[in-house]
């Protein structure tokens, strides 16, 4: 009888603890899976005695669910996030209480990799990516590129540390591999100025990388780039990349600054052995054979996607497929870029289009969050 008594005691304690009630509503006809809900800490702070160390989120069954306090690189809490499913037009209730936070397993992680020429690598339980760092410029490879590399995964475990320690991530040991070729391109989702009919490449890899938050639900990094020339004008870029657990799409916040009035930005991916490419309003999807493999037929297909509302979709420009949109200096250009693998949870283009549809719905019309008094 001990367990039932403990369960009843926990339930009574939860029912007596001061709480903030939260309503989360899906106001669209699109189903949502594991969408991240965000509440400003200024609203959470209305809960008496709350701190980042004791905030607990309970679902409608009074069960604790994973949550994360965002600091965005600072020392003060900025927001609380958790994830939920939601059927079309469905509303759900949650409670915020103070209590003992469970030890949630990390499902999102990122770090600088000094042991591999300052790569910056990040991942969640579905996908993994990396950018190339300053030390690579003077390495034997001498690669300078803005491109994002895809690491395909067929496991929900985090693999970055293990794969770097292994030293051979171009071979599939049963959990995935790096079989994507970047070179001096956008890779799988970077952005560049697109002026005068050309891409304007940075002269260096990222200058600084600062991890802002690091799991269990969201990992995010701020990257800065040294000034580079865009048609005679020096331009700088600050980029914030955020990836949430259970999602395949990164949120990319880009701020270009310089003495320009308006500048077209191209965001997307290099074309390799493209099998299919589709576009819609504000999105583009591509399927291609793996591009860095001795046996592409064995290693499957990679799916890529970009979401940028209001952009012009160019499916074959300078060897790339890109979404193009003009930006003003100092303004944030936000787009979403993601990937999937035919051996890691995305079977075909139909399934990939469904993934893009959910990601676009979450970006354009996120779940509506109301903190109730």
CSV table of C-alpha atoms in Angstrom, one decimal:
chain,number,residue,atom,x,y,z
A,1,UNK,CA,0.0,0.0,0.0
A,2,UNK,CA,3.0,2.3,0.3
A,3,UNK,CA,3.1,3.4,-3.4
A,4,UNK,CA,-0.7,4.3,-3.5
A,5,UNK,CA,-0.3,6.3,-0.3
A,6,UNK,CA,2.7,8.2,-1.7
A,7,UNK,CA,0.8,8.8,-5.0
A,8,UNK,CA,-2.2,10.2,-3.1
A,9,UNK,CA,0.0,12.4,-0.9
A,10,UNK,CA,1.8,13.7,-3.9
A,11,UNK,CA,-1.5,14.5,-5.6
A,12,UNK,CA,-2.8,16.3,-2.5
A,13,UNK,CA,0.4,18.2,-2.2
A,14,UNK,CA,0.2,19.3,-5.8
A,15,UNK,CA,-3.5,20.3,-5.3
A,16,UNK,CA,-2.6,22.5,-2.3
A,17,UNK,CA,0.5,24.1,-3.7
A,18,UNK,CA,0.1,27.6,-5.1
A,19,UNK,CA,0.0,27.4,-8.8
A,20,UNK,CA,-0.3,29.4,-12.0
A,21,UNK,CA,-2.7,27.9,-14.5
A,22,UNK,CA,-1.6,27.9,-18.2
A,23,UNK,CA,-3.8,27.3,-21.2
A,24,UNK,CA,-2.2,26.2,-24.5
A,25,UNK,CA,-4.4,26.3,-27.6
A,26,UNK,CA,-3.8,25.1,-31.1
A,27,UNK,CA,-5.9,27.6,-33.2
A,28,UNK,CA,-5.1,26.0,-36.5
A,29,UNK,CA,-6.2,22.8,-38.4
A,30,UNK,CA,-2.6,21.5,-38.3
A,31,UNK,CA,-1.7,18.9,-35.7
A,32,UNK,CA,1.3,19.8,-33.5
A,33,UNK,CA,3.8,17.2,-32.2
A,34,UNK,CA,6.2,18.2,-29.4
A,35,UNK,CA,5.9,21.9,-30.1
A,36,UNK,CA,7.8,24.1,-27.7
A,37,UNK,CA,5.7,26.4,-25.5
A,38,UNK,CA,7.4,29.5,-24.2
A,39,UNK,CA,6.3,31.7,-21.3
A,40,UNK,CA,8.2,34.9,-20.3
A,41,UNK,CA,9.8,34.7,-16.9
A,42,UNK,CA,8.1,37.9,-16.0
A,43,UNK,CA,4.8,36.0,-16.0
A,44,UNK,CA,6.3,33.0,-14.3
A,45,UNK,CA,7.6,35.3,-11.5
A,46,UNK,CA,4.0,35.9,-10.4
A,47,UNK,CA,4.2,32.5,-8.7
A,48,UNK,CA,5.2,33.1,-5.1
A,49,UNK,CA,8.7,31.8,-4.2
A,50,UNK,CA,9.6,30.6,-7.7
A,51,UNK,CA,13.2,30.3,-8.9
A,52,UNK,CA,14.8,28.6,-11.9
A,53,UNK,CA,15.8,25.8,-9.5
A,54,UNK,CA,12.3,25.0,-8.2
A,55,UNK,CA,9.9,25.7,-11.1
A,56,UNK,CA,7.9,22.6,-12.0
A,57,UNK,CA,5.4,22.1,-14.9
A,58,UNK,CA,2.5,19.7,-14.4
A,59,UNK,CA,0.2,18.4,-17.1
A,60,UNK,CA,-3.6,17.9,-16.7
A,61,UNK,CA,-2.9,14.6,-14.8
A,62,UNK,CA,-0.7,16.4,-12.3
A,63,UNK,CA,2.4,14.7,-13.8
A,64,UNK,CA,5.6,16.6,-14.0
A,65,UNK,CA,6.9,17.1,-17.5
A,66,UNK,CA,10.3,18.2,-18.7
A,67,UNK,CA,10.9,22.0,-18.7
A,68,UNK,CA,13.8,24.4,-19.2
A,69,UNK,CA,14.5,27.9,-18.0
A,70,UNK,CA,16.2,30.0,-20.7
A,71,UNK,CA,18.9,32.5,-19.8
A,72,UNK,CA,19.9,33.4,-23.3
A,73,UNK,CA,23.5,33.8,-22.4
A,74,UNK,CA,22.9,36.0,-19.3
A,75,UNK,CA,22.6,35.4,-15.6
A,76,UNK,CA,18.9,36.2,-15.1
A,77,UNK,CA,16.1,33.9,-16.2
A,78,UNK,CA,14.3,35.0,-19.4
A,79,UNK,CA,11.7,32.4,-20.2
A,80,UNK,CA,10.3,29.0,-19.3
A,81,UNK,CA,9.8,26.4,-22.0
A,82,UNK,CA,8.2,22.9,-22.2
A,83,UNK,CA,6.8,20.8,-25.0
A,84,UNK,CA,3.3,19.5,-25.8
A,85,UNK,CA,1.3,17.8,-28.6
A,86,UNK,CA,-1.9,19.4,-29.7
A,87,UNK,CA,-4.6,18.2,-32.1
A,88,UNK,CA,-6.2,20.7,-34.5
A,89,UNK,CA,-8.2,23.3,-32.5
A,90,UNK,CA,-7.4,21.6,-29.2
A,91,UNK,CA,-6.7,23.4,-25.9
A,92,UNK,CA,-4.7,22.0,-23.0
A,93,UNK,CA,-4.2,23.0,-19.4
A,94,UNK,CA,-1.0,23.0,-17.4
A,95,UNK,CA,0.0,24.2,-14.0
A,96,UNK,CA,3.2,25.9,-12.9
A,97,UNK,CA,4.2,25.1,-9.3
A,98,UNK,CA,7.2,25.2,-7.1
A,99,UNK,CA,8.8,21.9,-6.1
A,100,UNK,CA,11.5,19.4,-6.7
A,101,UNK,CA,12.5,19.4,-10.4
A,102,UNK,CA,13.2,15.9,-11.8
A,103,UNK,CA,16.5,15.2,-13.5
A,104,UNK,CA,15.4,15.5,-17.1
A,105,UNK,CA,17.7,13.8,-19.6
A,106,UNK,CA,19.2,16.2,-22.2
A,107,UNK,CA,17.7,15.9,-25.6
A,108,UNK,CA,19.5,19.0,-27.1
A,109,UNK,CA,23.2,19.9,-26.8
A,110,UNK,CA,25.9,22.0,-28.5
A,111,UNK,CA,29.5,22.9,-27.9
A,112,UNK,CA,32.7,24.3,-29.5
A,113,UNK,CA,35.0,21.4,-30.5
A,114,UNK,CA,38.6,22.7,-30.0
A,115,UNK,CA,39.9,19.2,-30.6
A,116,UNK,CA,38.6,19.5,-34.2
A,117,UNK,CA,39.8,22.9,-35.4
A,118,UNK,CA,37.1,24.8,-33.5
A,119,UNK,CA,34.0,23.2,-35.1
A,120,UNK,CA,30.8,24.2,-33.4
A,121,UNK,CA,28.5,21.2,-33.3
A,122,UNK,CA,25.0,20.9,-32.0
A,123,UNK,CA,22.3,18.3,-32.0
A,124,UNK,CA,19.1,16.9,-30.6
A,125,UNK,CA,17.5,13.5,-30.4
A,126,UNK,CA,16.8,13.5,-34.2
A,127,UNK,CA,19.4,15.5,-36.0
A,128,UNK,CA,23.0,16.9,-35.7
A,129,UNK,CA,24.9,19.7,-37.4
A,130,UNK,CA,28.2,21.6,-37.3
A,131,UNK,CA,29.8,24.8,-38.5
A,132,UNK,CA,33.5,25.3,-39.2
A,133,UNK,CA,35.7,27.4,-36.9
A,134,UNK,CA,38.6,29.7,-37.1
A,135,UNK,CA,41.3,27.1,-36.5
A,136,UNK,CA,40.3,25.3,-39.7
A,137,UNK,CA,41.5,28.3,-41.7
A,138,UNK,CA,45.2,27.5,-40.9
A,139,UNK,CA,44.8,23.7,-40.8
A,140,UNK,CA,46.1,21.5,-43.7
A,141,UNK,CA,42.5,21.6,-45.1
A,142,UNK,CA,42.5,25.5,-45.0
A,143,UNK,CA,38.7,25.6,-45.4
A,144,UNK,CA,36.8,28.9,-45.2
A,145,UNK,CA,33.1,28.4,-45.6
A,146,UNK,CA,29.8,29.6,-44.2
A,147,UNK,CA,28.2,26.2,-44.9
A,148,UNK,CA,26.4,24.0,-42.3
A,149,UNK,CA,27.2,20.3,-42.3
A,150,UNK,CA,24.6,17.7,-41.7
A,151,UNK,CA,25.3,14.6,-39.5
A,152,UNK,CA,22.5,12.1,-40.2
A,153,UNK,CA,21.3,10.0,-37.2
A,154,UNK,CA,19.3,6.9,-36.7
A,155,UNK,CA,19.3,7.0,-32.9
A,156,UNK,CA,17.7,9.2,-30.4
A,157,UNK,CA,20.9,9.4,-28.2
A,158,UNK,CA,23.2,12.4,-28.4
A,159,UNK,CA,26.3,11.5,-30.4
A,160,UNK,CA,28.5,14.6,-30.8
A,161,UNK,CA,31.0,13.7,-28.1
A,162,UNK,CA,31.1,10.0,-29.0
A,163,UNK,CA,31.7,10.6,-32.7
A,164,UNK,CA,34.4,13.2,-32.2
A,165,UNK,CA,36.1,10.9,-29.7
A,166,UNK,CA,35.8,8.0,-32.2
A,167,UNK,CA,37.6,10.1,-34.8
A,168,UNK,CA,35.8,8.5,-37.7
A,169,UNK,CA,32.3,9.9,-38.3
A,170,UNK,CA,32.3,9.3,-42.0
A,171,UNK,CA,31.5,5.6,-41.4
A,172,UNK,CA,28.2,4.4,-40.1
A,173,UNK,CA,28.7,2.3,-37.0
A,174,UNK,CA,24.9,1.8,-36.7
A,175,UNK,CA,23.9,5.2,-35.3
A,176,UNK,CA,24.5,7.4,-38.3
A,177,UNK,CA,27.3,9.3,-40.0
A,178,UNK,CA,28.6,12.4,-41.8
A,179,UNK,CA,27.8,11.7,-45.4
A,180,UNK,CA,27.2,15.3,-46.6
A,181,UNK,CA,29.6,17.4,-48.6
A,182,UNK,CA,29.8,21.1,-47.7
A,183,UNK,CA,32.8,22.7,-49.4
A,184,UNK,CA,32.7,26.5,-50.0
A,185,UNK,CA,28.9,26.6,-50.2
A,186,UNK,CA,25.8,27.3,-48.0
A,187,UNK,CA,25.8,23.6,-47.1
A,188,UNK,CA,22.5,22.7,-45.5
A,189,UNK,CA,20.9,25.9,-44.4
A,190,UNK,CA,23.3,28.8,-44.1
A,191,UNK,CA,22.7,32.3,-45.5
A,192,UNK,CA,24.7,34.8,-47.5
A,193,UNK,CA,24.1,38.2,-49.2
A,194,UNK,CA,23.0,37.7,-52.7
A,195,UNK,CA,23.7,40.9,-54.7
A,196,UNK,CA,24.7,41.5,-58.3
A,197,UNK,CA,23.8,38.0,-59.2
A,198,UNK,CA,26.4,36.4,-56.9
A,199,UNK,CA,26.8,35.1,-53.4
A,200,UNK,CA,29.2,37.2,-51.2
A,201,UNK,CA,31.2,34.8,-49.2
A,202,UNK,CA,32.7,35.6,-45.8
A,203,UNK,CA,36.5,35.9,-45.7
A,204,UNK,CA,36.7,33.9,-42.5
A,205,UNK,CA,34.9,31.2,-40.6
A,206,UNK,CA,33.0,32.3,-37.5
A,207,UNK,CA,35.0,34.6,-35.3
A,208,UNK,CA,33.2,33.9,-31.9
A,209,UNK,CA,30.8,31.2,-30.7
A,210,UNK,CA,28.9,31.6,-27.4
A,211,UNK,CA,26.5,28.9,-26.2
A,212,UNK,CA,23.4,30.7,-24.8
A,213,UNK,CA,21.4,27.8,-23.5
A,214,UNK,CA,22.1,24.1,-23.5
A,215,UNK,CA,19.3,21.6,-22.8
A,216,UNK,CA,17.5,19.7,-21.8
A,217,UNK,CA,15.0,21.0,-24.4
A,218,UNK,CA,16.8,23.8,-26.3
A,219,UNK,CA,20.4,24.4,-27.3
A,220,UNK,CA,21.3,27.8,-28.8
A,221,UNK,CA,24.4,29.5,-29.9
A,222,UNK,CA,25.4,33.0,-30.9
A,223,UNK,CA,28.0,33.3,-33.7
A,224,UNK,CA,29.7,36.4,-35.0
A,225,UNK,CA,31.5,36.9,-38.2
A,226,UNK,CA,34.3,39.5,-39.0
A,227,UNK,CA,33.5,42.2,-41.6
A,228,UNK,CA,33.4,41.0,-45.2
A,229,UNK,CA,32.9,42.7,-48.5
A,230,UNK,CA,29.5,42.8,-50.2
A,231,UNK,CA,29.8,44.6,-53.5
A,232,UNK,CA,32.1,47.2,-52.0
A,233,UNK,CA,30.4,47.6,-48.6
A,234,UNK,CA,31.8,46.1,-45.4
A,235,UNK,CA,29.1,43.9,-43.7
A,236,UNK,CA,29.1,42.0,-40.4
A,237,UNK,CA,26.8,39.1,-39.4
A,238,UNK,CA,25.6,38.0,-36.0
A,239,UNK,CA,23.7,34.7,-36.1
A,240,UNK,CA,21.8,32.9,-33.4
A,241,UNK,CA,20.9,29.2,-34.1
A,242,UNK,CA,18.4,27.5,-31.8
A,243,UNK,CA,17.4,23.8,-32.0
A,244,UNK,CA,14.7,22.2,-29.8
A,245,UNK,CA,14.3,18.6,-28.8
A,246,UNK,CA,12.1,16.4,-31.0
A,247,UNK,CA,12.3,18.8,-34.0
A,248,UNK,CA,14.3,18.7,-37.2
A,249,UNK,CA,14.4,22.4,-38.0
A,250,UNK,CA,16.8,25.0,-36.6
A,251,UNK,CA,15.6,28.5,-36.0
A,252,UNK,CA,18.1,30.9,-37.7
A,253,UNK,CA,18.1,34.5,-36.5
A,254,UNK,CA,20.5,36.6,-38.7
A,255,UNK,CA,21.4,40.2,-38.2
A,256,UNK,CA,23.4,41.8,-41.0
A,257,UNK,CA,24.9,45.2,-40.4
A,258,UNK,CA,26.6,47.7,-42.7
A,259,UNK,CA,26.1,50.9,-44.7
A,260,UNK,CA,23.4,49.5,-47.0
A,261,UNK,CA,19.8,50.5,-47.3
A,262,UNK,CA,18.5,47.0,-48.1
A,263,UNK,CA,20.2,43.8,-49.1
A,264,UNK,CA,18.9,40.5,-50.5
A,265,UNK,CA,19.8,37.5,-48.4
A,266,UNK,CA,19.8,33.9,-49.8
A,267,UNK,CA,19.2,31.1,-47.3
A,268,UNK,CA,19.2,27.5,-48.4
A,269,UNK,CA,21.4,24.6,-49.5
A,270,UNK,CA,23.9,23.5,-52.1
A,271,UNK,CA,22.6,21.1,-54.8
A,272,UNK,CA,24.3,17.7,-55.1
A,273,UNK,CA,22.6,14.7,-56.8
A,274,UNK,CA,19.1,16.1,-56.5
A,275,UNK,CA,16.3,13.6,-56.9
A,276,UNK,CA,13.3,15.9,-56.2
A,277,UNK,CA,12.6,19.5,-55.3
A,278,UNK,CA,9.3,21.1,-54.4
A,279,UNK,CA,8.3,24.6,-53.4
A,280,UNK,CA,5.3,26.2,-51.8
A,281,UNK,CA,4.3,29.5,-50.2
A,282,UNK,CA,7.2,30.3,-47.9
A,283,UNK,CA,9.0,26.9,-48.1
A,284,UNK,CA,11.2,24.6,-50.2
A,285,UNK,CA,11.9,20.9,-49.9
A,286,UNK,CA,14.7,18.9,-51.5
A,287,UNK,CA,15.7,15.3,-51.7
A,288,UNK,CA,19.1,14.2,-52.8
A,289,UNK,CA,21.4,11.2,-52.6
A,290,UNK,CA,24.0,11.4,-49.8
A,291,UNK,CA,26.9,13.4,-51.2
A,292,UNK,CA,30.0,12.3,-49.2
A,293,UNK,CA,29.8,8.5,-49.3
A,294,UNK,CA,31.6,5.7,-51.1
A,295,UNK,CA,28.2,4.0,-51.6
A,296,UNK,CA,25.3,6.4,-51.9
A,297,UNK,CA,22.9,3.6,-52.8
A,298,UNK,CA,23.7,2.0,-49.4
A,299,UNK,CA,23.6,5.2,-47.4
A,300,UNK,CA,20.3,6.5,-48.6
A,301,UNK,CA,18.9,10.0,-49.2
A,302,UNK,CA,19.1,13.3,-47.3
A,303,UNK,CA,16.0,15.6,-47.1
A,304,UNK,CA,16.6,19.3,-46.7
A,305,UNK,CA,14.1,22.1,-46.1
A,306,UNK,CA,14.0,25.9,-45.7
A,307,UNK,CA,11.1,28.0,-44.4
A,308,UNK,CA,11.1,31.7,-45.0
A,309,UNK,CA,7.7,33.5,-45.3
A,310,UNK,CA,7.6,36.1,-48.0
A,311,UNK,CA,10.7,34.9,-49.8
A,312,UNK,CA,11.3,34.1,-53.4
A,313,UNK,CA,12.1,30.5,-54.0
A,314,UNK,CA,14.9,29.8,-56.5
A,315,UNK,CA,15.4,26.1,-57.0
A,316,UNK,CA,18.6,26.3,-59.1
A,317,UNK,CA,20.8,29.3,-58.7
A,318,UNK,CA,24.6,29.2,-58.7
A,319,UNK,CA,24.4,25.5,-57.8
A,320,UNK,CA,22.1,26.2,-54.9
A,321,UNK,CA,18.4,26.1,-54.0
A,322,UNK,CA,17.7,29.2,-51.9
A,323,UNK,CA,15.0,31.4,-50.4
A,324,UNK,CA,15.7,35.0,-51.1
A,325,UNK,CA,14.4,38.0,-49.1
A,326,UNK,CA,15.6,41.5,-48.6
A,327,UNK,CA,16.7,42.7,-45.1
A,328,UNK,CA,17.5,46.1,-43.7
A,329,UNK,CA,20.7,46.7,-41.6
A,330,UNK,CA,20.4,45.7,-38.0
A,331,UNK,CA,17.0,44.0,-38.5
A,332,UNK,CA,16.6,40.3,-37.7
A,333,UNK,CA,16.0,38.0,-40.6
A,334,UNK,CA,14.5,34.8,-39.2
A,335,UNK,CA,14.2,31.6,-41.2
A,336,UNK,CA,14.1,27.8,-40.4
A,337,UNK,CA,16.4,25.2,-41.9
A,338,UNK,CA,16.2,21.4,-41.3
A,339,UNK,CA,17.1,18.0,-42.5
A,340,UNK,CA,16.0,14.4,-42.4
A,341,UNK,CA,17.4,11.0,-43.5
A,342,UNK,CA,15.8,8.1,-45.3
A,343,UNK,CA,17.3,5.7,-42.8
A,344,UNK,CA,16.6,8.0,-39.8
A,345,UNK,CA,12.9,8.7,-39.6
A,346,UNK,CA,12.0,10.3,-42.9
A,347,UNK,CA,10.9,7.7,-45.4
A,348,UNK,CA,9.9,9.8,-48.4
A,349,UNK,CA,9.2,13.2,-49.7
A,350,UNK,CA,5.5,13.0,-48.7
A,351,UNK,CA,6.6,12.5,-45.1
A,352,UNK,CA,9.1,15.3,-45.4
A,353,UNK,CA,6.5,17.7,-46.7
A,354,UNK,CA,4.4,16.9,-43.6
A,355,UNK,CA,7.3,17.7,-41.4
A,356,UNK,CA,7.8,21.0,-43.1
A,357,UNK,CA,4.1,21.8,-42.8
A,358,UNK,CA,4.2,21.3,-39.0
A,359,UNK,CA,7.4,23.3,-38.7
A,360,UNK,CA,5.9,26.1,-40.8
A,361,UNK,CA,2.7,26.1,-38.7
A,362,UNK,CA,4.7,26.4,-35.5
A,363,UNK,CA,6.7,29.3,-37.0
A,364,UNK,CA,3.8,31.3,-38.4
A,365,UNK,CA,1.1,30.4,-35.9
A,366,UNK,CA,2.6,29.0,-32.7
A,367,UNK,CA,0.5,27.5,-30.0
A,368,UNK,CA,-1.3,30.3,-28.2
A,369,UNK,CA,-0.3,30.5,-24.5
A,370,UNK,CA,-2.4,32.2,-21.8
A,371,UNK,CA,-1.4,32.4,-18.2
A,372,UNK,CA,-4.6,32.4,-16.2
A,373,UNK,CA,-5.1,34.3,-12.9
